[in-house]
Amino acid sequence: MTKRVYNFYPGPCMLPFEALQSVHEACMNFEGKGMSLWETSHRTPGYEKLHNEAARLMMEVFEIPDTHEVLMLQGGGTLQFAMIPMNFLHAGTFAEYVCTGHWSEKAIADAKLVGDARVIADSRDRNYSYVPKGYPVSPDAAYLYVTTNNTIYGSELHEYPKTDVPIIADMSSDILTRRVDWSRVVLAFAGLTKNLGPGGMAVVIVSKDFMARNNRKIPAYLRYDIHSEHNSMYNTPPMFCIYLMKEVLEWTKRNGGLAAMDENCENRAKKLYAAMDAEPGYYHCPVAKEDRSRTNVVFHLPTAELEKKFVAEAEKADMIGLGGHFLVGHCRASLYNAMPMEGVDRLVEFMADFRENNPA
């Protein structure tokens, strides 16, 4: 087997080795046709079967009801920051946003270019170290926008606001880690790079009833209903992304599905946080305990010099991607679904050894 490191990067993330192994045949001889999938027309029966299976598996594995449908769109999660208000923030209406970090900020900035986007809760007063709670939501809002996991600052929305207003959720960094009440979430999206595949595409899960409200006076490619009518093939789809997403979903299903991913996610996070909390003077997590992310664990060491040494020595020990985001620095371990518990065990052991050999 090819040597594999433990990849703690926040995205592109660690992917299941079984899913990656399948790429060779698709690259060289898709369905025995003597050419790769990437050379195959997206209008052929072989590709259409693959395409439809990817969407079907997403519905099955993520336990999505038939009130919603799955769209597979280019542009990654970032394009959704603009597409959502362009489709659903109509003239004379307003939407409400909760700001919990960098990606929320970007979504809000794009929405304000489109229409009346109001920030009703904001945690930047404590450097995004917590998730706001108890804020009032206007019953007249077109939608409430939340980011379920804060990849950079390491916080997570563990409970959705109690409101009858349609909820739109950016799930980019915790998708497929827990069940969702789809009766309350009318649209969810995620870039593939955190838990589903390579960059360049977003999966969008949207209520059919809610989608019927979308704006018809915007360019066709930006309309959800157009993509729905064309089965996410309004133009040539991102075939490689969809292929690998299908393989990751098949791996997820073989390995216990959503319930197992949830349990594994909880166990990985508990083990790593316990190791940090046992040495609070050396490894410090700045996030409120009740809001800690299960997929992006942020922590500080006593000095910036020790943090640099920690990251460098971890990489020599085949654990890569432990540096924090350039906006905040420090350290971060991203624990997505393909990360085995052995990777967390290795990191915990390394942290203990590093602490012993590098006193503050």
Coordinates of N, CA, C and O in Angstrom, one line a residue, residues 4 25 60 94 140 145 148 176 193 204 230 322 357:
R4 N 0.7 6.6 3.4 CA -0.3 7.6 3.7 C 0.1 8.4 5.0 O 0.3 7.7 6.0
E25 N -8.8 3.5 -12.5 CA -9.5 2.9 -13.6 C -10.4 4.0 -14.3 O -10.5 4.0 -15.5
E60 N -29.7 9.4 0.2 CA -29.8 8.2 1.1 C -28.9 8.4 2.3 O -29.3 8.2 3.5
F94 N -36.3 41.2 3.5 CA -35.0 41.2 4.1 C -34.7 39.8 4.6 O -35.6 39.0 4.9
D140 N -40.8 37.9 10.0 CA -41.0 38.4 8.6 C -39.8 38.2 7.7 O -39.8 38.5 6.5
Y145 N -29.9 32.9 7.9 CA -28.7 32.2 7.4 C -27.7 32.0 8.6 O -27.4 32.9 9.3
T148 N -22.9 26.4 10.1 CA -23.0 25.4 11.2 C -21.7 25.1 11.9 O -21.6 24.6 13.0
L176 N -22.3 15.8 6.8 CA -22.2 14.3 6.9 C -21.6 13.9 8.3 O -21.1 12.8 8.4
T193 N -14.7 20.1 -0.3 CA -13.3 19.9 0.1 C -13.2 19.6 1.6 O -12.1 19.3 2.1
V204 N -25.7 21.2 -3.1 CA -26.8 22.0 -2.5 C -28.0 21.2 -2.3 O -28.4 20.5 -3.2
H230 N -32.6 20.9 -15.2 CA -31.6 20.2 -16.1 C -30.8 19.1 -15.3 O -29.7 18.7 -15.8
L322 N -1.2 20.8 10.5 CA -1.6 21.2 11.9 C -1.4 22.7 12.2 O -1.7 23.2 13.3
N357 N 9.1 17.1 26.2 CA 10.5 17.4 25.6 C 10.7 18.9 25.4 O 11.8 19.4 25.1

